[in-house]
Short mmCIF file of C-alpha atoms in Angstrom, two decimals:
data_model
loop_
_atom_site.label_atom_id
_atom_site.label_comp_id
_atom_site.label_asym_id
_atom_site.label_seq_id
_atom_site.Cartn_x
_atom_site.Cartn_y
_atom_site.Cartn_z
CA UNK A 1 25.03 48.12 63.66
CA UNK A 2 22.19 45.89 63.68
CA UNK A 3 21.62 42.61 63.52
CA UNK A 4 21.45 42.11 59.51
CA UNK A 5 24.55 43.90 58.83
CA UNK A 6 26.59 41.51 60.69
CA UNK A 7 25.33 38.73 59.16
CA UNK A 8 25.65 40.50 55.34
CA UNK A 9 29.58 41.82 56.48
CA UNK A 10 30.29 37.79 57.83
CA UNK A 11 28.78 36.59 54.11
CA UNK A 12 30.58 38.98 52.22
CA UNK A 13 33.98 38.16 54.68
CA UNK A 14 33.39 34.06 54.03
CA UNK A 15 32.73 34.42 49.87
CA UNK A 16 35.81 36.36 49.26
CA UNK A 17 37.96 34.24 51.54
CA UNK A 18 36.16 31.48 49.68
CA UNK A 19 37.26 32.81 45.96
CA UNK A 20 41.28 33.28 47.83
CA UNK A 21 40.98 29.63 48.64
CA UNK A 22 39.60 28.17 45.27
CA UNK A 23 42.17 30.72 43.51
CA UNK A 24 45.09 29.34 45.55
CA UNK A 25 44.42 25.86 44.36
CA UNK A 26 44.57 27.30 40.76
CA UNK A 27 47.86 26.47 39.27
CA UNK A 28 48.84 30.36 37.22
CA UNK A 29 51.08 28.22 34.62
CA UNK A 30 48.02 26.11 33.79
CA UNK A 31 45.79 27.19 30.88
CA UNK A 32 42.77 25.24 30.58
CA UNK A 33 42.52 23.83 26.95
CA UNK A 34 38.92 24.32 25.23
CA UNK A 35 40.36 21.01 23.04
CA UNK A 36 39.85 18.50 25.77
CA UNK A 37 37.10 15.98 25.18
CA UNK A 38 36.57 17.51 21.64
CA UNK A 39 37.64 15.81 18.40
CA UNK A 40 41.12 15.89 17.37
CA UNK A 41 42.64 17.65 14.34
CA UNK A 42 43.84 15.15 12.08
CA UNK A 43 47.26 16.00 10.47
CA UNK A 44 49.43 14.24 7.77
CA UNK A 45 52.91 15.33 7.44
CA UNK A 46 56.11 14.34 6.47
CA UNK A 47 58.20 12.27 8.93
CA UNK A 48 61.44 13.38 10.55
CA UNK A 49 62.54 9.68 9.19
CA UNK A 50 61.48 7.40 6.42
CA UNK A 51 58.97 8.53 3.49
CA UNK A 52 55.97 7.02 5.03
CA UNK A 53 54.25 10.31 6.08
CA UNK A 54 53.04 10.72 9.35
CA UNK A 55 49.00 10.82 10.14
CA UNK A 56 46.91 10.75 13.06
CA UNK A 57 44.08 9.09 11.90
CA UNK A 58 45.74 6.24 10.80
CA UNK A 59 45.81 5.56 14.42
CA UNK A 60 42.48 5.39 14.81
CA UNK A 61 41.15 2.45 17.32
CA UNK A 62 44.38 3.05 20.04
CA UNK A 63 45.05 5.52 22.15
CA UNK A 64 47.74 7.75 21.18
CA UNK A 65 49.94 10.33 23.02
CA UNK A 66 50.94 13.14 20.81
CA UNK A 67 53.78 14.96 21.97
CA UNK A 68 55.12 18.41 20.96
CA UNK A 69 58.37 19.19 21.41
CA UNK A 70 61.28 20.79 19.74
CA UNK A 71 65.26 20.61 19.22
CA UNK A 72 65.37 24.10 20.56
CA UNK A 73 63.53 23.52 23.99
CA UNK A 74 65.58 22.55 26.85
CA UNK A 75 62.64 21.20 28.69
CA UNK A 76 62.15 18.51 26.13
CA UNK A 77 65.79 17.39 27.15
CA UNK A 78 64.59 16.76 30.23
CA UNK A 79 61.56 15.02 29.70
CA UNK A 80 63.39 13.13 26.30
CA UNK A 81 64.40 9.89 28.97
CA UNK A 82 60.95 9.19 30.55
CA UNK A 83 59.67 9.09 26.31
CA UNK A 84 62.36 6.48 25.25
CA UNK A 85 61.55 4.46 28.77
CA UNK A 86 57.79 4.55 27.99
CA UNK A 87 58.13 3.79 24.76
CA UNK A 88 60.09 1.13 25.47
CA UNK A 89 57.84 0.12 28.35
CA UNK A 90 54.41 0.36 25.85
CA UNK A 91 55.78 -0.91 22.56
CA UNK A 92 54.20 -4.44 23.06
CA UNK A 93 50.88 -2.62 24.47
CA UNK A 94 48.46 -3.21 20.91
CA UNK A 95 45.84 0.08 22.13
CA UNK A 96 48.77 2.63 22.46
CA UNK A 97 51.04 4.24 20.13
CA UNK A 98 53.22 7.46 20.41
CA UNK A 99 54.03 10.00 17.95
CA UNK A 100 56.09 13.27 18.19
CA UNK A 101 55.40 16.70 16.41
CA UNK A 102 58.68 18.67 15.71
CA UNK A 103 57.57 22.00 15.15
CA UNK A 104 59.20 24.88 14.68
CA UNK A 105 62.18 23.46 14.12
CA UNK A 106 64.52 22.05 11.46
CA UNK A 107 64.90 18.87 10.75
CA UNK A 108 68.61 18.24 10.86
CA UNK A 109 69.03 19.57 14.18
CA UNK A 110 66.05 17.44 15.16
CA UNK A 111 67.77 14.79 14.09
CA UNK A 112 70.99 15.36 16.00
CA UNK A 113 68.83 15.81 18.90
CA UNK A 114 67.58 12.14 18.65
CA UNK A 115 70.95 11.19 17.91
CA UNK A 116 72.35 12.59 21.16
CA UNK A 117 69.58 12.49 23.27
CA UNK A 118 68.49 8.55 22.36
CA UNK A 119 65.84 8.10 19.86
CA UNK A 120 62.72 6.29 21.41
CA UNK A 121 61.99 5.31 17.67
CA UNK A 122 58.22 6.21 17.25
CA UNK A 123 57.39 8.39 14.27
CA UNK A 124 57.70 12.11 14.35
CA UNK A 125 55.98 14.64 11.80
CA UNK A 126 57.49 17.90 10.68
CA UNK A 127 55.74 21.04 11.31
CA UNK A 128 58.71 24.11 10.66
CA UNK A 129 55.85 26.30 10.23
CA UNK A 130 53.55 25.76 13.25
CA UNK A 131 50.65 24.81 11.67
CA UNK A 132 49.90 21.99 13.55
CA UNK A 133 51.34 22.95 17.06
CA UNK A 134 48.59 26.40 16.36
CA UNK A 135 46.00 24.21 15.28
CA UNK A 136 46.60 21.76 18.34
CA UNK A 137 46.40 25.03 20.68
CA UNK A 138 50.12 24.41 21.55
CA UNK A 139 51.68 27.61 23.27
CA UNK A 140 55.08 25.60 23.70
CA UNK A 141 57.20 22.68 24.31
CA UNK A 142 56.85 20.34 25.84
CA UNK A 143 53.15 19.63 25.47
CA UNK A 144 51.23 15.89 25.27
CA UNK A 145 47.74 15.42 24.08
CA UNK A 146 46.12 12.36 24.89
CA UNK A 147 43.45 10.65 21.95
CA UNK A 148 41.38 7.88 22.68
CA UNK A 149 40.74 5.54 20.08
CA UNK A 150 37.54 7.17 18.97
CA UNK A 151 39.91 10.56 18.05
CA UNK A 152 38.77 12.68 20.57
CA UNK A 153 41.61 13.90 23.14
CA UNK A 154 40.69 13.28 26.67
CA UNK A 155 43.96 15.16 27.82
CA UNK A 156 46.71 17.55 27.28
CA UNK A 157 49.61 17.81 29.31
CA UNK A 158 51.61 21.37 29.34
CA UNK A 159 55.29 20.81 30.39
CA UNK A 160 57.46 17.67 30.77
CA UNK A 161 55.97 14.20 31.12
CA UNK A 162 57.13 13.13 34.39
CA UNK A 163 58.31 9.21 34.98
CA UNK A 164 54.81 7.42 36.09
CA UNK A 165 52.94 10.04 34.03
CA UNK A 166 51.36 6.70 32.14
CA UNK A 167 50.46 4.31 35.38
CA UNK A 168 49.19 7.96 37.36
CA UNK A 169 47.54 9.83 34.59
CA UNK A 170 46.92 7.66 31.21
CA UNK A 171 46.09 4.27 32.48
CA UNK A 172 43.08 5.56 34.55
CA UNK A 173 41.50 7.15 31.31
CA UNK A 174 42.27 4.20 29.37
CA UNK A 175 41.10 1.78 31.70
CA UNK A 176 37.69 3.71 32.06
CA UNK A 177 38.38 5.13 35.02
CA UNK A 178 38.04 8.42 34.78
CA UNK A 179 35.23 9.74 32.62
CA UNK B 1 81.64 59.64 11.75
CA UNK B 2 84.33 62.11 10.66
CA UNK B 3 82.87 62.11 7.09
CA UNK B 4 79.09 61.86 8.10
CA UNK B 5 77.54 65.05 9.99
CA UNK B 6 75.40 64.47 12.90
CA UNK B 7 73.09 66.94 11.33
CA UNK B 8 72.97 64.83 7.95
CA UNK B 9 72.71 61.16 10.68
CA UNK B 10 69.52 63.17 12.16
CA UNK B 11 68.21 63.74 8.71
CA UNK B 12 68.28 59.94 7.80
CA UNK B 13 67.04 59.03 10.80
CA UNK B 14 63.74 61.38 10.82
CA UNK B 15 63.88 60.23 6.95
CA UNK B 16 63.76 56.73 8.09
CA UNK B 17 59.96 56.28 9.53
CA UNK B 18 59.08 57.12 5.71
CA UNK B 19 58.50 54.10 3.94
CA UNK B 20 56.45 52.40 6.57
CA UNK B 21 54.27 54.96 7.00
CA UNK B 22 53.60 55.03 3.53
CA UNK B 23 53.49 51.43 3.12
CA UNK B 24 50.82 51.49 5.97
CA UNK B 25 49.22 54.72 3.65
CA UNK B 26 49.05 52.10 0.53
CA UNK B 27 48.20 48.99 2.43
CA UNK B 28 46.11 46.67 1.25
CA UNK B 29 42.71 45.41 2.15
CA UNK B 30 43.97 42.11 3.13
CA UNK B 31 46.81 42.74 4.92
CA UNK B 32 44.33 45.71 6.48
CA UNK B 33 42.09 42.87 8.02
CA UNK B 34 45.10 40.57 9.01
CA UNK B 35 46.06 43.76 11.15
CA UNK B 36 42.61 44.09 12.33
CA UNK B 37 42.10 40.18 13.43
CA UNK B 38 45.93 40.31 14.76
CA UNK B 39 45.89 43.13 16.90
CA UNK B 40 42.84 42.00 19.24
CA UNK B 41 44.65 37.97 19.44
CA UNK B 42 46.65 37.85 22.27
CA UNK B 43 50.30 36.48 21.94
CA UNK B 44 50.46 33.32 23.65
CA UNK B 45 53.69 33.31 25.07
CA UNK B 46 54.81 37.30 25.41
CA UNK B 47 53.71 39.49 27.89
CA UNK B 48 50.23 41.45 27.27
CA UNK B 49 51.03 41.67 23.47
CA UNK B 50 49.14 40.98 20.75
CA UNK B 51 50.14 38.83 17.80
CA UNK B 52 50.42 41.30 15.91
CA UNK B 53 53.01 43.39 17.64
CA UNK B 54 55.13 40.74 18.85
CA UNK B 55 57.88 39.43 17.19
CA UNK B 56 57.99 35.97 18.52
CA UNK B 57 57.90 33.22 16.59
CA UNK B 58 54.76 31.64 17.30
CA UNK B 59 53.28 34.93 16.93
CA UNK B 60 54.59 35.26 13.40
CA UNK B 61 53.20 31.98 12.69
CA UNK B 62 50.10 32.72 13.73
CA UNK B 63 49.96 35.90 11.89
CA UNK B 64 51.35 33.66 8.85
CA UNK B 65 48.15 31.29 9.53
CA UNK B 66 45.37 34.51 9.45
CA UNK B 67 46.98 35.93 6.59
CA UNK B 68 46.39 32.49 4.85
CA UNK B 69 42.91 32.52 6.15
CA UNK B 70 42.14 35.84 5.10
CA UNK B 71 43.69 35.10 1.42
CA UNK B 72 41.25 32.00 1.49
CA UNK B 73 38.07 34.54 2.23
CA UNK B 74 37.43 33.52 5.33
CA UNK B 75 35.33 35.72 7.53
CA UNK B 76 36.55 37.62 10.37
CA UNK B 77 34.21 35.97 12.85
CA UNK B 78 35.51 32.17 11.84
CA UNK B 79 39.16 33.22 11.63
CA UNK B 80 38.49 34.53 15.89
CA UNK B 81 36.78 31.48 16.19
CA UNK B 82 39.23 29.15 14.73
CA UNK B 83 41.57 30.42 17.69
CA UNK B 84 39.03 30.65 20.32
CA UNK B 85 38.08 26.76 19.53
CA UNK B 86 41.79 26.37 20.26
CA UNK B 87 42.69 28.26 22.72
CA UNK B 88 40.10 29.94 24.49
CA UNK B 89 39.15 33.05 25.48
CA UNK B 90 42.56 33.99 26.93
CA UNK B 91 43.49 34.11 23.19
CA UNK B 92 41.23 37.56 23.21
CA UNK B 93 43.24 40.90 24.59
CA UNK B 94 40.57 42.57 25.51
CA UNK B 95 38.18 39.87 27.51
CA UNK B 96 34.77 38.61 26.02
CA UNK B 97 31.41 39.62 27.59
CA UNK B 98 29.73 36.23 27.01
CA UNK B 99 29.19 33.62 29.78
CA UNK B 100 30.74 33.74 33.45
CA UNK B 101 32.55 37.42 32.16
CA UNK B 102 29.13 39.16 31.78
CA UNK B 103 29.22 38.46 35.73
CA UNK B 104 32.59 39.43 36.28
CA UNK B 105 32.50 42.60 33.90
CA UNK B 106 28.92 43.82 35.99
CA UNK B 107 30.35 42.94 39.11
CA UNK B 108 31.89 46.55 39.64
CA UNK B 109 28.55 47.93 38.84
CA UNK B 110 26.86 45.63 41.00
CA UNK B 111 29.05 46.47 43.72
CA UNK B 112 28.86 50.26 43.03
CA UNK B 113 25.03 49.63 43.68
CA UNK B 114 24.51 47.69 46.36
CA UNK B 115 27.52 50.18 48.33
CA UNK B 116 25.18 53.82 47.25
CA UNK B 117 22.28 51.89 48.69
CA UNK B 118 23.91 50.88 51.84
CA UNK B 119 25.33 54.46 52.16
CA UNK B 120 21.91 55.84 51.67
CA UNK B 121 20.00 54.07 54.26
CA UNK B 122 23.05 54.47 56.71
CA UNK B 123 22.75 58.10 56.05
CA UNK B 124 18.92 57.67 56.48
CA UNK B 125 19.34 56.51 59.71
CA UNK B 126 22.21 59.13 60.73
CA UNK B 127 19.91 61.44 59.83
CA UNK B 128 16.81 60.11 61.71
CA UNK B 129 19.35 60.32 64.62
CA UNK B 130 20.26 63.81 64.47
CA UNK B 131 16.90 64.77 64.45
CA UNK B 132 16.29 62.74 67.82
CA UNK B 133 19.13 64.69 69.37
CA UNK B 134 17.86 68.08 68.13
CA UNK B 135 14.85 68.00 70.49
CA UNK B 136 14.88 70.26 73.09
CA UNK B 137 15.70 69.27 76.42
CA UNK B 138 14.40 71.11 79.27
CA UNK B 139 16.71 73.44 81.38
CA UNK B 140 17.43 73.13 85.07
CA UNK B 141 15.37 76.07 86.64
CA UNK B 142 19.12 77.18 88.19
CA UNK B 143 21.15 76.83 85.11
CA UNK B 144 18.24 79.14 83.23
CA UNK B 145 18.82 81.78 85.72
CA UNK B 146 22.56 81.47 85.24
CA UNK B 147 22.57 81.83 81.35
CA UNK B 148 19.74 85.01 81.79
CA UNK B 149 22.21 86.39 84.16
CA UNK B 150 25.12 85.77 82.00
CA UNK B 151 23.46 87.05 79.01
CA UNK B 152 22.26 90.27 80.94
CA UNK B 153 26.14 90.99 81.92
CA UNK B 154 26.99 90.87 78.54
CA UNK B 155 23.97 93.38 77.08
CA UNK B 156 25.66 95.75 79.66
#
């Protein structure tokens, strides 16, 4: 074995324990959404309470967290506190609003979910059928989509928001940050 | 079961496959592309199947949302798109060949290459070897006697 080889064997030996080492930082459960930093689709549907109907792009000019979530997922139990304390903690912020998406779902035991679980009081639409979770790119609950006042969504979040998800994650972005 | 004889159960249940297979005869054009669109979209949340074999519920929703497409006229290509836009190529079963994947789908090939041309010059030089060994090294004038002698015994 001559020189050359070794040093071709040694390359070949460093890239692929290079691709182990980028793939171990990799988080499996994570799927990359194509949506970030693209425009978001605006939805009107009815609200889980009251007439007034909920849409997006009435928003416009705040940042708004969308989050998906479900009576049937037990995740969105878990992460149901942190919502009421941050909406709570935002509701005098005048660039942020929250709204929920109850999809797949019906709307009574939505309601008893909010009525044993606390209801953070932001608006909620209605979407039994999916059609916005599929045309969000939502695979399932809980997810959070982050829109900047412009409409586009800088963010999505796949599982439970965790307390200090705002301060850590949101605030950055909104601050201008993080491009 | 008294009353019902297994041979008249195995009857009703080879009778059974019927109707779907002639539904499936008779199907329509529309539901024939929903099919077609369905079966190459991966099911988000199942287990390598495709949206339109599963029978979870965001699957059936999203097979509920291509057969609205398709009733609209929407082309094949936008209706793949309009899930690609969403959820990216992990939507596709069988992976795309555009962008990074061309590399990753050549990189067998590439491999497969590069390996027959490193066998081939290794066997070059094995061979280039041999034929260094093969030359003929002279005998000790002793050791020639020896073998003649040897050989002569055994002519005997």
């Amino acid at each position: 074995m001559n020189g050359l080889w070794k040093i071709v064997l040694l390359g070949a030996v460093m890239a692929i324990l290079l691709l182990f080492a980028l793939g171990l930082k990799n988080d499996p459960r994570e799927i990359p959404s194509p949506l970030v930093n693209r425009p978001a689709n605006d939805f009107t549907a009815p609200a889980l309470e009251g007439d007034q109907p909920v849409q997006l792009s009435a928003h416009r000019g705040k940042w708004v967290l969308v989050n998906f979530w479900g009576s049937w997922c037990v995740s969105c139990v878990a992460e149901h506190p942190y919502l009421i304390e941050l909406a709570k903690q935002t509701k005098n912020r005048s660039d942020f609003v929250m709204l929920g998406v109850d999809f797949r779902d019906n709307p009574d035991s939505a309601r008893t979910f909010l009525a044993r679980h606390g209801n953070p009081g932001y608006p909620h639409a209605q979407d039994p059928t999916q059609k916005i979770a599929i045309d969000w790119g939502v695979y399932g609950a809980p997810e959070s989509y982050l829109v900047d006042p412009k409409g586009t969504i800088r963010m999505k979040h796949t599982g439970p928001l965790f307390p200090g998800w705002f301060e850590q994650r949101a605030l950055p972005l909104m601050q201008g940050e993080v491009k | 079961m008294r009353h019902f004889p297994p041979l008249l159960l195995l009857a009703w249940l080879l009778a059974m496959p019927g109707p779907a297979l002639a539904e499936l005869r008779g199907e329509d054009p529309t539901e024939a592309m929903v099919r077609h669109i369905a079966k190459d979209l991966r099911c988000a949340v199942c287990q390598n199947q495709s949206v339109y074999e599963s029978n979870s519920d965001l699957a059936k929703d999203m097979l509920n949302v291509i057969r609205a497409k398709v009733a609209a006229g929407e082309q094949e290509t936008a209706i793949r798109d309009y899930f690609f836009q969403r959820y990216g190529d992990y939507i596709y079963l069988e992976p795309t060949t555009q962008g990074m994947n061309t590399l990753l789908w050549s990189a067998p090939f590439i491999g497969l290459g590069i390996g027959g041309l490193a066998l081939w010059l290794a066997m070059r030089q094995w061979r280039k070897r041999a034929n260094e060994n093969v030359k003929p090294v002279p005998t000790h004038a002793a050791m020639q006697e020896r073998i003649q002698k040897e050989l002569d015994q055994l002519r005997m």
